[in-house]
PDB file of C-alpha atoms in Angstrom:
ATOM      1  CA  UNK A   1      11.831  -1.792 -29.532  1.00  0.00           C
ATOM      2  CA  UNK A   2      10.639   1.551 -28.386  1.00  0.00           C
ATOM      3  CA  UNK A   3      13.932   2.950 -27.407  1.00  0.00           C
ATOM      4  CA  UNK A   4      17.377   4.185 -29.284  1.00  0.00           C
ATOM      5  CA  UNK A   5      19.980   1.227 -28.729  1.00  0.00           C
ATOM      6  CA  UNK A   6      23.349   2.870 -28.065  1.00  0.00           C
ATOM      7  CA  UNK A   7      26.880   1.280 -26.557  1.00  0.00           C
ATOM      8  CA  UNK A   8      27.891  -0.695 -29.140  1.00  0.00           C
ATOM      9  CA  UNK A   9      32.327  -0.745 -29.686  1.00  0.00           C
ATOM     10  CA  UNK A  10      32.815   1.064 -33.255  1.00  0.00           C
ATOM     11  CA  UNK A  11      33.096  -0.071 -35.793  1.00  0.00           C
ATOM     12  CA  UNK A  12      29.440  -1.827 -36.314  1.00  0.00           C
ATOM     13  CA  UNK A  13      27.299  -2.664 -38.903  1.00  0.00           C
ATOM     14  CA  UNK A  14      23.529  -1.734 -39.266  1.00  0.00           C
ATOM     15  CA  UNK A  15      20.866  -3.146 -41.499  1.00  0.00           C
ATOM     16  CA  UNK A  16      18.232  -1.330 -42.654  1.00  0.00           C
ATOM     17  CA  UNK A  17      15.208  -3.014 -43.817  1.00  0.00           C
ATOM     18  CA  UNK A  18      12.405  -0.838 -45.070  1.00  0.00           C
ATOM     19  CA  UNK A  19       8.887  -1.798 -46.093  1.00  0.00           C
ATOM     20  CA  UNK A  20       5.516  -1.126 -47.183  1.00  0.00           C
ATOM     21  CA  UNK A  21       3.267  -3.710 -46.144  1.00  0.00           C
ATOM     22  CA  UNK A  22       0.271  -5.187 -47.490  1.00  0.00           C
ATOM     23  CA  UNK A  23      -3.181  -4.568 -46.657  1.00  0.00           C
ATOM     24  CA  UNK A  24      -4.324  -6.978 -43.059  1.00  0.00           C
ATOM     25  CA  UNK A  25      -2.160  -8.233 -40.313  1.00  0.00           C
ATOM     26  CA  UNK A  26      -1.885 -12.243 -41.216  1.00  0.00           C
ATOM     27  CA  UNK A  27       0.062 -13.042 -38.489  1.00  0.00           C
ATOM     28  CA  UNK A  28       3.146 -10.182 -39.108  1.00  0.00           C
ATOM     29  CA  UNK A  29       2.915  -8.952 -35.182  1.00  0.00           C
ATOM     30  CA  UNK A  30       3.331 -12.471 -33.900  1.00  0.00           C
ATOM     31  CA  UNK A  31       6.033 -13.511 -36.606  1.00  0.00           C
ATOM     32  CA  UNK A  32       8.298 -10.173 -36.499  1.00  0.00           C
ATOM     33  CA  UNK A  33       8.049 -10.171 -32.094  1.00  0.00           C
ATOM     34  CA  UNK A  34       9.355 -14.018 -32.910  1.00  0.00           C
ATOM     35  CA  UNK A  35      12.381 -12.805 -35.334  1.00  0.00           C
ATOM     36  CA  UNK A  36      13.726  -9.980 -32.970  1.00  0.00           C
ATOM     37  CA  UNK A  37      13.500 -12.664 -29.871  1.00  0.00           C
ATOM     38  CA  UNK A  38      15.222 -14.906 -32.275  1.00  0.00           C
ATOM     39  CA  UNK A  39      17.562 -12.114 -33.552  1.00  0.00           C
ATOM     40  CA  UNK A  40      18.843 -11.411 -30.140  1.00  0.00           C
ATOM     41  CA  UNK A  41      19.676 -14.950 -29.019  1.00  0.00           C
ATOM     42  CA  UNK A  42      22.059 -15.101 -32.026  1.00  0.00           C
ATOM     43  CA  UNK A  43      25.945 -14.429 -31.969  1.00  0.00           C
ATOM     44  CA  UNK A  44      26.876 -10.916 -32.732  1.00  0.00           C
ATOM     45  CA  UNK A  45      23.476  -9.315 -32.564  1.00  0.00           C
ATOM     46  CA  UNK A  46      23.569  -5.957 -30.810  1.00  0.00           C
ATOM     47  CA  UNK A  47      20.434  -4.345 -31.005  1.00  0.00           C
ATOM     48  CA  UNK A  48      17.129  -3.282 -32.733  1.00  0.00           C
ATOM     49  CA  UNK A  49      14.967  -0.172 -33.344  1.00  0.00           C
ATOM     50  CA  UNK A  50      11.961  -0.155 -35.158  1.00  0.00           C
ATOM     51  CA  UNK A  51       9.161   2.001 -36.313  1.00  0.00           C
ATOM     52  CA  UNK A  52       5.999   1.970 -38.601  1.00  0.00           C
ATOM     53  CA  UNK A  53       3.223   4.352 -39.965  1.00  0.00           C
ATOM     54  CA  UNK A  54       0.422   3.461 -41.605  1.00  0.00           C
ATOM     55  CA  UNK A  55       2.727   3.337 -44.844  1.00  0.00           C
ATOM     56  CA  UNK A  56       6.251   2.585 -43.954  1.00  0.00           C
ATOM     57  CA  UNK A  57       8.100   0.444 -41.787  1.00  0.00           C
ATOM     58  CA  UNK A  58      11.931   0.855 -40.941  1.00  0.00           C
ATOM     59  CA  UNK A  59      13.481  -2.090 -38.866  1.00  0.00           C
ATOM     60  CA  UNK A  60      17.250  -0.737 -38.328  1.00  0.00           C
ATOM     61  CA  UNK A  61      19.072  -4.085 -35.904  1.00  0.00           C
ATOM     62  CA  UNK A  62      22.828  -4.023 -35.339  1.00  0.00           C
ATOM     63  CA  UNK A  63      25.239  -6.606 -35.763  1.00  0.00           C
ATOM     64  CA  UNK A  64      28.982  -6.698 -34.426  1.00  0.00           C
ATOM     65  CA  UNK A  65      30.203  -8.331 -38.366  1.00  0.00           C
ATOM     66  CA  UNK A  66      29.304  -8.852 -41.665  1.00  0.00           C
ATOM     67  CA  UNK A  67      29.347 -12.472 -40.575  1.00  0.00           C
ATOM     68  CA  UNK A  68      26.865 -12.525 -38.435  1.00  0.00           C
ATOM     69  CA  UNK A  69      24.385 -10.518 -40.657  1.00  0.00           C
ATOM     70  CA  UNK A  70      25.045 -13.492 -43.113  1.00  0.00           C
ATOM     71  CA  UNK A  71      24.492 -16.369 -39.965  1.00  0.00           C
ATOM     72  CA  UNK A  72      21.145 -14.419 -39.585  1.00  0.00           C
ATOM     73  CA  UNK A  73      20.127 -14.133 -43.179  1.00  0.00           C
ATOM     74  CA  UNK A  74      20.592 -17.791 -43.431  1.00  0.00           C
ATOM     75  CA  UNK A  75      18.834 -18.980 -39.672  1.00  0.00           C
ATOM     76  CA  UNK A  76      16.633 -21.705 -40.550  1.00  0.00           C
ATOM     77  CA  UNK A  77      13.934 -19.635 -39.035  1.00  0.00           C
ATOM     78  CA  UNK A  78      14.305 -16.466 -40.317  1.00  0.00           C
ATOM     79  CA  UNK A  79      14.349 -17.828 -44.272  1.00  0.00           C
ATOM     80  CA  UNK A  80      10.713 -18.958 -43.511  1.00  0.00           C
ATOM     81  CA  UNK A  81      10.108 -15.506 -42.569  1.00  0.00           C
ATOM     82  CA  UNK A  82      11.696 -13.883 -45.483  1.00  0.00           C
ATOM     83  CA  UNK A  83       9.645 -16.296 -47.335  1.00  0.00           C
ATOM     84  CA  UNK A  84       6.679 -15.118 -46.242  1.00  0.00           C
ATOM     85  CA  UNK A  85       7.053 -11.637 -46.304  1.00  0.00           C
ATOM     86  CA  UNK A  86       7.707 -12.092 -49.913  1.00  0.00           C
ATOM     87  CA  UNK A  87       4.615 -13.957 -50.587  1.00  0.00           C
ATOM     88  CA  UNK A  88       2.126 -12.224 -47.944  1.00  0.00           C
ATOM     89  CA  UNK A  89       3.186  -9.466 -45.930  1.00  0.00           C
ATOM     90  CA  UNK A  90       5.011  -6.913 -48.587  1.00  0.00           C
ATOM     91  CA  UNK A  91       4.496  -4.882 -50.991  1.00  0.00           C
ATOM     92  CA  UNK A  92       7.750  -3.630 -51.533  1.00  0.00           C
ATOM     93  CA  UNK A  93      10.990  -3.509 -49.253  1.00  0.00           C
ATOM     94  CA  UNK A  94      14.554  -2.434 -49.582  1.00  0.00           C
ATOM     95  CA  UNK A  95      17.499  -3.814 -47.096  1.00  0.00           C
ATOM     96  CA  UNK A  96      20.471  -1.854 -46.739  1.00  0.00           C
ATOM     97  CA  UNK A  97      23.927  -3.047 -45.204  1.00  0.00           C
ATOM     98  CA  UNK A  98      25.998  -0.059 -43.853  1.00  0.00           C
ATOM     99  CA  UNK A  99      29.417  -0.101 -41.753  1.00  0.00           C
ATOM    100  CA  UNK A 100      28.817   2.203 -38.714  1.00  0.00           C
ATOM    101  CA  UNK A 101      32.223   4.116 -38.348  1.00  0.00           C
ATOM    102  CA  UNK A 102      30.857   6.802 -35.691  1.00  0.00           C
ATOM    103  CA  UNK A 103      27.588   7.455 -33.771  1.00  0.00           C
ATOM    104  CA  UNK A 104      26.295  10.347 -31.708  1.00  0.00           C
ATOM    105  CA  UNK A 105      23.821  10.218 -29.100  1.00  0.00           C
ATOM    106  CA  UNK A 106      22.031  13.406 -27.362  1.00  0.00           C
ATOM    107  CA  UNK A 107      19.923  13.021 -24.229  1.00  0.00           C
ATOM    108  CA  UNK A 108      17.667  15.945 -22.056  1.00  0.00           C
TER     109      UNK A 108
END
């Protein structure tokens, strides 16, 4: 998750999921490595970039349709996640669904 993700045939859509987490780890390293291995395996995934500081997070994965953001959302697995976070691991969060029309890379 270290690297920019690029290659993906236009048009795509990216979700953005911002969040400010709470204070202690509780198992969020272990659970979020699970949900991108998860992520990957599932139809229509394309890729994932991710950073944090010690305030915010921004998780940005791409998906080939709306369709199979919505197969994700709903993953058995991933609710109990969402669950979670909603209970332990946030303080706040925003997700943001946006249809990726053109993209730009630049490389030294």
């Amino acid at each position: 998750m270290s690297k920019i993700v690029k290659g993906f045939q236009l048009p795509y859509y990216a979700v953005i999921f911002s969040s400010q987490r709470t204070d202690g780890e509780k198992g969020y390293a272990k659970m979020a490595d699970k949900m991108v291995e998860l992520a990957s395996l599932q139809e229509g995934f394309l890729g994932v970039e991710s950073a944090r500081d010690n305030e915010l997070g921004i998780t940005v994965s791409y998906w080939s349709s709306l369709e199979s953001i919505k197969n994700w959302k709903n993953h058995s697995a991933h609710l109990i996640a969402q669950e979670k976070g909603k209970k332990v691991w946030y303080q706040s969060f925003s997700l943001r669904i946006c249809k990726v029309e053109r993209d730009n890379f630049f490389e030294m």
